[in-house]
Short mmCIF file of C-alpha atoms in Angstrom, two decimals:
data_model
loop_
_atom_site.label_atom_id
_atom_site.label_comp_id
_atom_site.label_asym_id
_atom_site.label_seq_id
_atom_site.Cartn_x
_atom_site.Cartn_y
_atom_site.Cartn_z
CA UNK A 1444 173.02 112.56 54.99
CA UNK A 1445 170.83 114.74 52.35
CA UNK A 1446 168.59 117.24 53.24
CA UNK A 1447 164.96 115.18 53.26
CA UNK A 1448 166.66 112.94 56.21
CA UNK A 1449 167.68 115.51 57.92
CA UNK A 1450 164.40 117.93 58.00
CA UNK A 1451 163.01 114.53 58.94
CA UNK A 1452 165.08 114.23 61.91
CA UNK A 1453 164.51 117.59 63.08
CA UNK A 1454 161.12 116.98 64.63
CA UNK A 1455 162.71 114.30 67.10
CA UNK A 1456 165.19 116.69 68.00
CA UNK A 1457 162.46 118.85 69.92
CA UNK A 1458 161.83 119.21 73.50
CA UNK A 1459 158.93 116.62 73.67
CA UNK A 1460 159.14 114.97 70.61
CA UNK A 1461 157.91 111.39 69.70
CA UNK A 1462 161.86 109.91 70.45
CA UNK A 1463 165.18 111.07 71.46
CA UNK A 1464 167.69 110.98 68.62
CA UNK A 1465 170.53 108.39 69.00
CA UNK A 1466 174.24 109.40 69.23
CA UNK A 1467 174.89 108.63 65.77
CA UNK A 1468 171.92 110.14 64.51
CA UNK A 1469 172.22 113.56 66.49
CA UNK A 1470 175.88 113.86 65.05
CA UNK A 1471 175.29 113.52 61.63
CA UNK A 1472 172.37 115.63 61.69
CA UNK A 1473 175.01 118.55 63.72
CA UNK A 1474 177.69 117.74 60.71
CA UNK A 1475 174.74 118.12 57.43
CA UNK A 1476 173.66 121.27 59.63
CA UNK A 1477 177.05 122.97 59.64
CA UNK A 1478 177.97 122.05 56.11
CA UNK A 1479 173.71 122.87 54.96
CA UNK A 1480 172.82 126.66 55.34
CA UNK A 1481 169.02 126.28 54.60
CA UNK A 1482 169.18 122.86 56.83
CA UNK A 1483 170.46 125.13 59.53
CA UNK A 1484 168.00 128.03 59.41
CA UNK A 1485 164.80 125.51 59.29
CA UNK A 1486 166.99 123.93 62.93
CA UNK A 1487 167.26 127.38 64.05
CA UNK A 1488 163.39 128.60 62.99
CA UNK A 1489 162.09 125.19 65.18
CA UNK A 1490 164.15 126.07 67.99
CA UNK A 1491 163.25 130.23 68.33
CA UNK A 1492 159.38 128.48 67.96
CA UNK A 1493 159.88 126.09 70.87
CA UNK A 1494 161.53 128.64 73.04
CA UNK A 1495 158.78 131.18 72.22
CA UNK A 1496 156.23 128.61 73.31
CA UNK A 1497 158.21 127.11 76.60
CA UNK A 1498 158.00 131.12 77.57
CA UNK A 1499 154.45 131.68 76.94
CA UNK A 1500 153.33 128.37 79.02
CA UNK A 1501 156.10 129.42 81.63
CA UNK A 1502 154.25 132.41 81.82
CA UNK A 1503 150.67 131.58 82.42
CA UNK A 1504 150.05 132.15 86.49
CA UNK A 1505 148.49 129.38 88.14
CA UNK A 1506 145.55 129.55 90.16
CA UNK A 1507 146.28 129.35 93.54
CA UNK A 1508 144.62 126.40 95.43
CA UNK A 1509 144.66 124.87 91.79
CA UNK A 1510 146.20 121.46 92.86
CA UNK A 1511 144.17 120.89 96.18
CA UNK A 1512 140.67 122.00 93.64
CA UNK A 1513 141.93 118.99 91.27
CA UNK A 1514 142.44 116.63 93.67
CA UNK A 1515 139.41 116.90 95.47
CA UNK A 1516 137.52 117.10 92.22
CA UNK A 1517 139.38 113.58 91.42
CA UNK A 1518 138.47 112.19 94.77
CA UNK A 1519 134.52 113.21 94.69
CA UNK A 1520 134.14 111.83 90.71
CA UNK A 1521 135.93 108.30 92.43
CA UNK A 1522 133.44 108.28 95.64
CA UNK A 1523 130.81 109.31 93.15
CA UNK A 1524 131.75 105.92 91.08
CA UNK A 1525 132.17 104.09 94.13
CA UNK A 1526 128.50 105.11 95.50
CA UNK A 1527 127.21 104.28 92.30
CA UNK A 1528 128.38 100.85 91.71
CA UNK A 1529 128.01 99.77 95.75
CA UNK A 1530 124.50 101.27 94.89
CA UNK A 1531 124.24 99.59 91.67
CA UNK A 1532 125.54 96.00 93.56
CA UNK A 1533 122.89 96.55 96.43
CA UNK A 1534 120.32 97.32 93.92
CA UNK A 1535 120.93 93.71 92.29
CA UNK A 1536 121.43 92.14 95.77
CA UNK A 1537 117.59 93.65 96.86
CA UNK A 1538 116.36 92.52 93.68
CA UNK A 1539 117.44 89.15 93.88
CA UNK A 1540 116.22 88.41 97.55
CA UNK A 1541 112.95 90.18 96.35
CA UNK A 1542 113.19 87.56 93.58
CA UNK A 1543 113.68 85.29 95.53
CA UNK A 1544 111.11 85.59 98.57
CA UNK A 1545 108.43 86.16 95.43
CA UNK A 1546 109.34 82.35 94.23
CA UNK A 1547 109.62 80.95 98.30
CA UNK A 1548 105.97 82.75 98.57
CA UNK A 1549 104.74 81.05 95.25
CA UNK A 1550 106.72 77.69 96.61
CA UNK A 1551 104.83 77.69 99.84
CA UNK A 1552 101.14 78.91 98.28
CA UNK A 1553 101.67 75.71 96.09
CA UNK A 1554 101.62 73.16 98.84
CA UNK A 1555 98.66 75.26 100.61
CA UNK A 1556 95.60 72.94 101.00
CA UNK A 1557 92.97 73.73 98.78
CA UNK A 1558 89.49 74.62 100.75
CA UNK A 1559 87.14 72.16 101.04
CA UNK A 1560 83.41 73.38 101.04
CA UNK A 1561 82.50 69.96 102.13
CA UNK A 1562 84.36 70.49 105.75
CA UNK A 1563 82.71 73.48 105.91
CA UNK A 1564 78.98 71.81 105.37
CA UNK A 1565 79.97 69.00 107.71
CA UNK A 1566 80.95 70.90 110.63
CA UNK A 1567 77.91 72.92 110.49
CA UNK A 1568 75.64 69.89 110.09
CA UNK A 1569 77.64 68.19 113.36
CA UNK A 1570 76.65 71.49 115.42
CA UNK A 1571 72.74 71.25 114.05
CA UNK A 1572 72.22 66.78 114.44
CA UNK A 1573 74.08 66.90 117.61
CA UNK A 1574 74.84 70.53 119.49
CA UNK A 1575 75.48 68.98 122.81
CA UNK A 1576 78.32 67.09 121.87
CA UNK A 1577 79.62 70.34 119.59
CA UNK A 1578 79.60 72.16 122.57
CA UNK A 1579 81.16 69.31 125.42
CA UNK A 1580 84.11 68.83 122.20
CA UNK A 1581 84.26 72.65 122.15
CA UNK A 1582 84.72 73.27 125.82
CA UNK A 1583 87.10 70.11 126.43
CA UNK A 1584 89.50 72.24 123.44
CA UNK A 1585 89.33 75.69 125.90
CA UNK A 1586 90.74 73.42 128.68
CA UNK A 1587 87.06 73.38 130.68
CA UNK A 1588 84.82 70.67 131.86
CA UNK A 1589 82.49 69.00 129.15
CA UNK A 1590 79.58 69.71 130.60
CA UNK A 1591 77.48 72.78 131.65
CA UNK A 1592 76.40 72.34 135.45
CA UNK A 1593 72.44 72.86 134.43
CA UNK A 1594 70.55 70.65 132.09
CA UNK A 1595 70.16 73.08 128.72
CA UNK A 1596 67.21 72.23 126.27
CA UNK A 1597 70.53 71.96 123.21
CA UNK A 1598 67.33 72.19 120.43
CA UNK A 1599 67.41 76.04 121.64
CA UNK A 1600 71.75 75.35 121.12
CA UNK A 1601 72.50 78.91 119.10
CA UNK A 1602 76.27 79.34 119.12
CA UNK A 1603 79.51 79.45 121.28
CA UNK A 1604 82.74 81.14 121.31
CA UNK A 1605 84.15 83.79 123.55
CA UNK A 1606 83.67 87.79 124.42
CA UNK A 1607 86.12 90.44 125.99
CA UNK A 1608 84.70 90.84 129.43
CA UNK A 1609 87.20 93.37 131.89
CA UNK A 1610 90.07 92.41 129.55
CA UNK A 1611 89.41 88.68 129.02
CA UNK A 1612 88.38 86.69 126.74
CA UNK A 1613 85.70 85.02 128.11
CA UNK A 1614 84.48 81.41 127.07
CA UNK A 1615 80.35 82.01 126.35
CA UNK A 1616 77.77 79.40 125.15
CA UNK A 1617 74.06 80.79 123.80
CA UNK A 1618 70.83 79.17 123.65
CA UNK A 1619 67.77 81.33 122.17
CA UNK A 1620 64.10 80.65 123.13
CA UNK A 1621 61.51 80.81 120.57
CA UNK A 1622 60.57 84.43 119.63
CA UNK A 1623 57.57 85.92 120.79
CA UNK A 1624 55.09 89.13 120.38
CA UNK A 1625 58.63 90.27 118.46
CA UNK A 1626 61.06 89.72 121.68
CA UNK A 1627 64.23 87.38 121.38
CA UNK A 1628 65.11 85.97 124.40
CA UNK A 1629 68.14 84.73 125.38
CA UNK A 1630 70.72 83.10 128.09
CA UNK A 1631 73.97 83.20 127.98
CA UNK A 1632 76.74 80.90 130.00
CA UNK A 1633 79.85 82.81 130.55
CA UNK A 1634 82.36 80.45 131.83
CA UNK A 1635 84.83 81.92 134.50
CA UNK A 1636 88.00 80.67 135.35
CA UNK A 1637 89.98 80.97 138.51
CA UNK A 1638 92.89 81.87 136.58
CA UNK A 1639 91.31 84.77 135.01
CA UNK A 1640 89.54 86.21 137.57
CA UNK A 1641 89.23 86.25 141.68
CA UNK A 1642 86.02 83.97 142.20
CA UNK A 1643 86.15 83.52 145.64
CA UNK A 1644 83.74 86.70 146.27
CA UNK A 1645 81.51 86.26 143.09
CA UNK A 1646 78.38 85.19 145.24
CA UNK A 1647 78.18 88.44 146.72
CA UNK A 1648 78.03 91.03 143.84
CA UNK A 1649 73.94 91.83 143.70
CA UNK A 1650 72.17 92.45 140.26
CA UNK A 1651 71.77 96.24 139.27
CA UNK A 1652 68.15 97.60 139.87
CA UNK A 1653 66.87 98.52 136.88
CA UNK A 1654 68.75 96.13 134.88
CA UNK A 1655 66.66 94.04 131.68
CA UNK A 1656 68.90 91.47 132.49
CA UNK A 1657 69.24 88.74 135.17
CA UNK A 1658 72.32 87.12 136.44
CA UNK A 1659 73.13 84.02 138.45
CA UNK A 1660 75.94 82.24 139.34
CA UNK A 1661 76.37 78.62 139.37
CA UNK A 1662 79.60 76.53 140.84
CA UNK A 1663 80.16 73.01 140.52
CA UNK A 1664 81.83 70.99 143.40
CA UNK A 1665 83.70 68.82 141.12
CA UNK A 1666 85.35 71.92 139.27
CA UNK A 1667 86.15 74.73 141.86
CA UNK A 1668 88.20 76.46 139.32
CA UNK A 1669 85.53 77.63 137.40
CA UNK A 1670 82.12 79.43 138.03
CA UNK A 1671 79.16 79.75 135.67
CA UNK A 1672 77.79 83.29 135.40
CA UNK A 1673 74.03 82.94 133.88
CA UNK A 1674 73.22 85.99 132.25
CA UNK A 1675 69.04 85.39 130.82
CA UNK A 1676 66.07 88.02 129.52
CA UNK A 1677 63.36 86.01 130.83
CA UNK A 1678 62.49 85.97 134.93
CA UNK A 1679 63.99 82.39 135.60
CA UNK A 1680 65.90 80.04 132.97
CA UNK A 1681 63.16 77.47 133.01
CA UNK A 1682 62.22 78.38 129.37
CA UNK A 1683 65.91 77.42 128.21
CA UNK A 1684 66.03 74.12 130.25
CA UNK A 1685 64.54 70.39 129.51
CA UNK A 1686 61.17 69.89 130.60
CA UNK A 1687 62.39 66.73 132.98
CA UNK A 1688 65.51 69.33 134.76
CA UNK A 1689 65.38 69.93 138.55
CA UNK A 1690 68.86 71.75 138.63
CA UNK A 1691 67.55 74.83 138.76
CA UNK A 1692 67.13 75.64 142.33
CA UNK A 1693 70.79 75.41 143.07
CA UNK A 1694 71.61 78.60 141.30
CA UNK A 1695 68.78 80.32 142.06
CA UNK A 1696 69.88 82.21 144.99
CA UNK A 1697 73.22 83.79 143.35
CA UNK A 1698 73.42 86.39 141.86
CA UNK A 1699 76.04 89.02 140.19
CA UNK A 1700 75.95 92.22 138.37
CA UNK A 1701 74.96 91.76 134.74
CA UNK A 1702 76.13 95.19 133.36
CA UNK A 1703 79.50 94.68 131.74
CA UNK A 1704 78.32 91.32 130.29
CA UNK A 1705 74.55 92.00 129.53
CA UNK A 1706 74.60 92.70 125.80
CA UNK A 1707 71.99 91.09 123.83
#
């Protein structure tokens, strides 16, 4: 072995080196070292180094608590990666069902029927060339009898629907007499149903003195479920009624407080 092979083995003789030597190798290496004086001083010179360095590091104190402080330092970086990819996965999950519910929205706007201002015209012109029947077709859909018990002049028709009265909706209809010296008058029909409310005393409640209003109550044999409360601005209803009607007299004599239900 010459002297370039051997300072090249040297360097794998070392604590730590890149390889351990093999039998053969190490032996020759011994034999050029004891026959090689400046071969054996470099040997020596590497090994005082590596012993002076294995003493410093040997030497260092370590801090106490040092291994627990690394550990949970490892364990809070790999929760820290763990929160932010479960974070980064529900972010994509939200965003997809967000995605998603945007195109089901668009999906179900597109089969939306477009409006139809013709429906709207038509049903208005029903109301105005024939209000009676708008209002029997309108009462028959709330569940009530067709008919209004008194014979309404439906030219004077003005609208129907329903108002909160003590809680309840309240089916109403509304005829309006013509104007005049500037004062609207006005009846309306509140329909009241047995289900709703206790009829059974209604005939007794008295109108309130003072009142601008004036109330009567109306009850048809054939439909004892429901009362008619008659709530008018005029002294009797005969302005709101057909010229030819003789129905009036049966109400005349009932009458019920006006002031929850006398608006205007």
């Amino acid at each position: 072995m010459n002297c370039e092979t051997a300072r090249s083995l040297l360097a794998f003789r070392r604590p730590g080196g890149p390889a351990e030597l093999a039998p053969e190798d190490a032996a020759a290496l011994a034999r050029h070292c004891a026959a090689c004086p400046a071969c054996a001083a470099l040997a020596s010179r590497d090994a005082a180094f590596d012993t002076a360095v294995a003493s410093a590091m040997k030497a260092v104190p370590v801090p106490v608590g040092l291994r627990d402080r690394l550990v949970a330092s490892a364990r809070t970086g790999q929760a820290a990666r763990l929160r932010r990819t479960v974070g980064f996965r529900l972010a994509f999950a939200a965003s997809v069902m967000a995605t998603g519910a945007l195109g089901y929205g668009g999906y179900l706007k597109f089969f939306l029927p477009a409006p139809d201002a013709t429906e709207f015209v038509k049903n208005n012109e029903n109301a105005m060339d024939a209000p009676e029947n708008e209002v029997a077709l309108w009462l028959s859909s709330q569940s009530l009898p067709p008919h209004l018990p008194l014979d309404f002049d439906y030219r004077l028709f003005r609208d129907r629907g329903t108002e909160p009265f003590q809680g309840r909706d309240v089916p109403v209809v509304r005829f309006d007499a013509p104007a005049a010296n500037g004062r609207q008058d006005w009846v309306k029909v509140y329909i009241l149903r047995d289900t709703q409310f206790n009829l059974r005393n209604l005939k007794s409640l008295q109108t309130a003195e003072g009142s601008l209003c004036f109330a009567q109550v109306d009850r048809d044999p054939a439909h004892p479920g429901v009362a008619y409360v008659y709530v008018f601005t005029t002294p009797t209803l005969k302005p709101f009624l057909k010229a030819t009607t003789h129905h009036l007299a049966r109400a005349a004599s009932d009458r019920v407080s006006p002031d929850a239900i006398c608006r205007g």
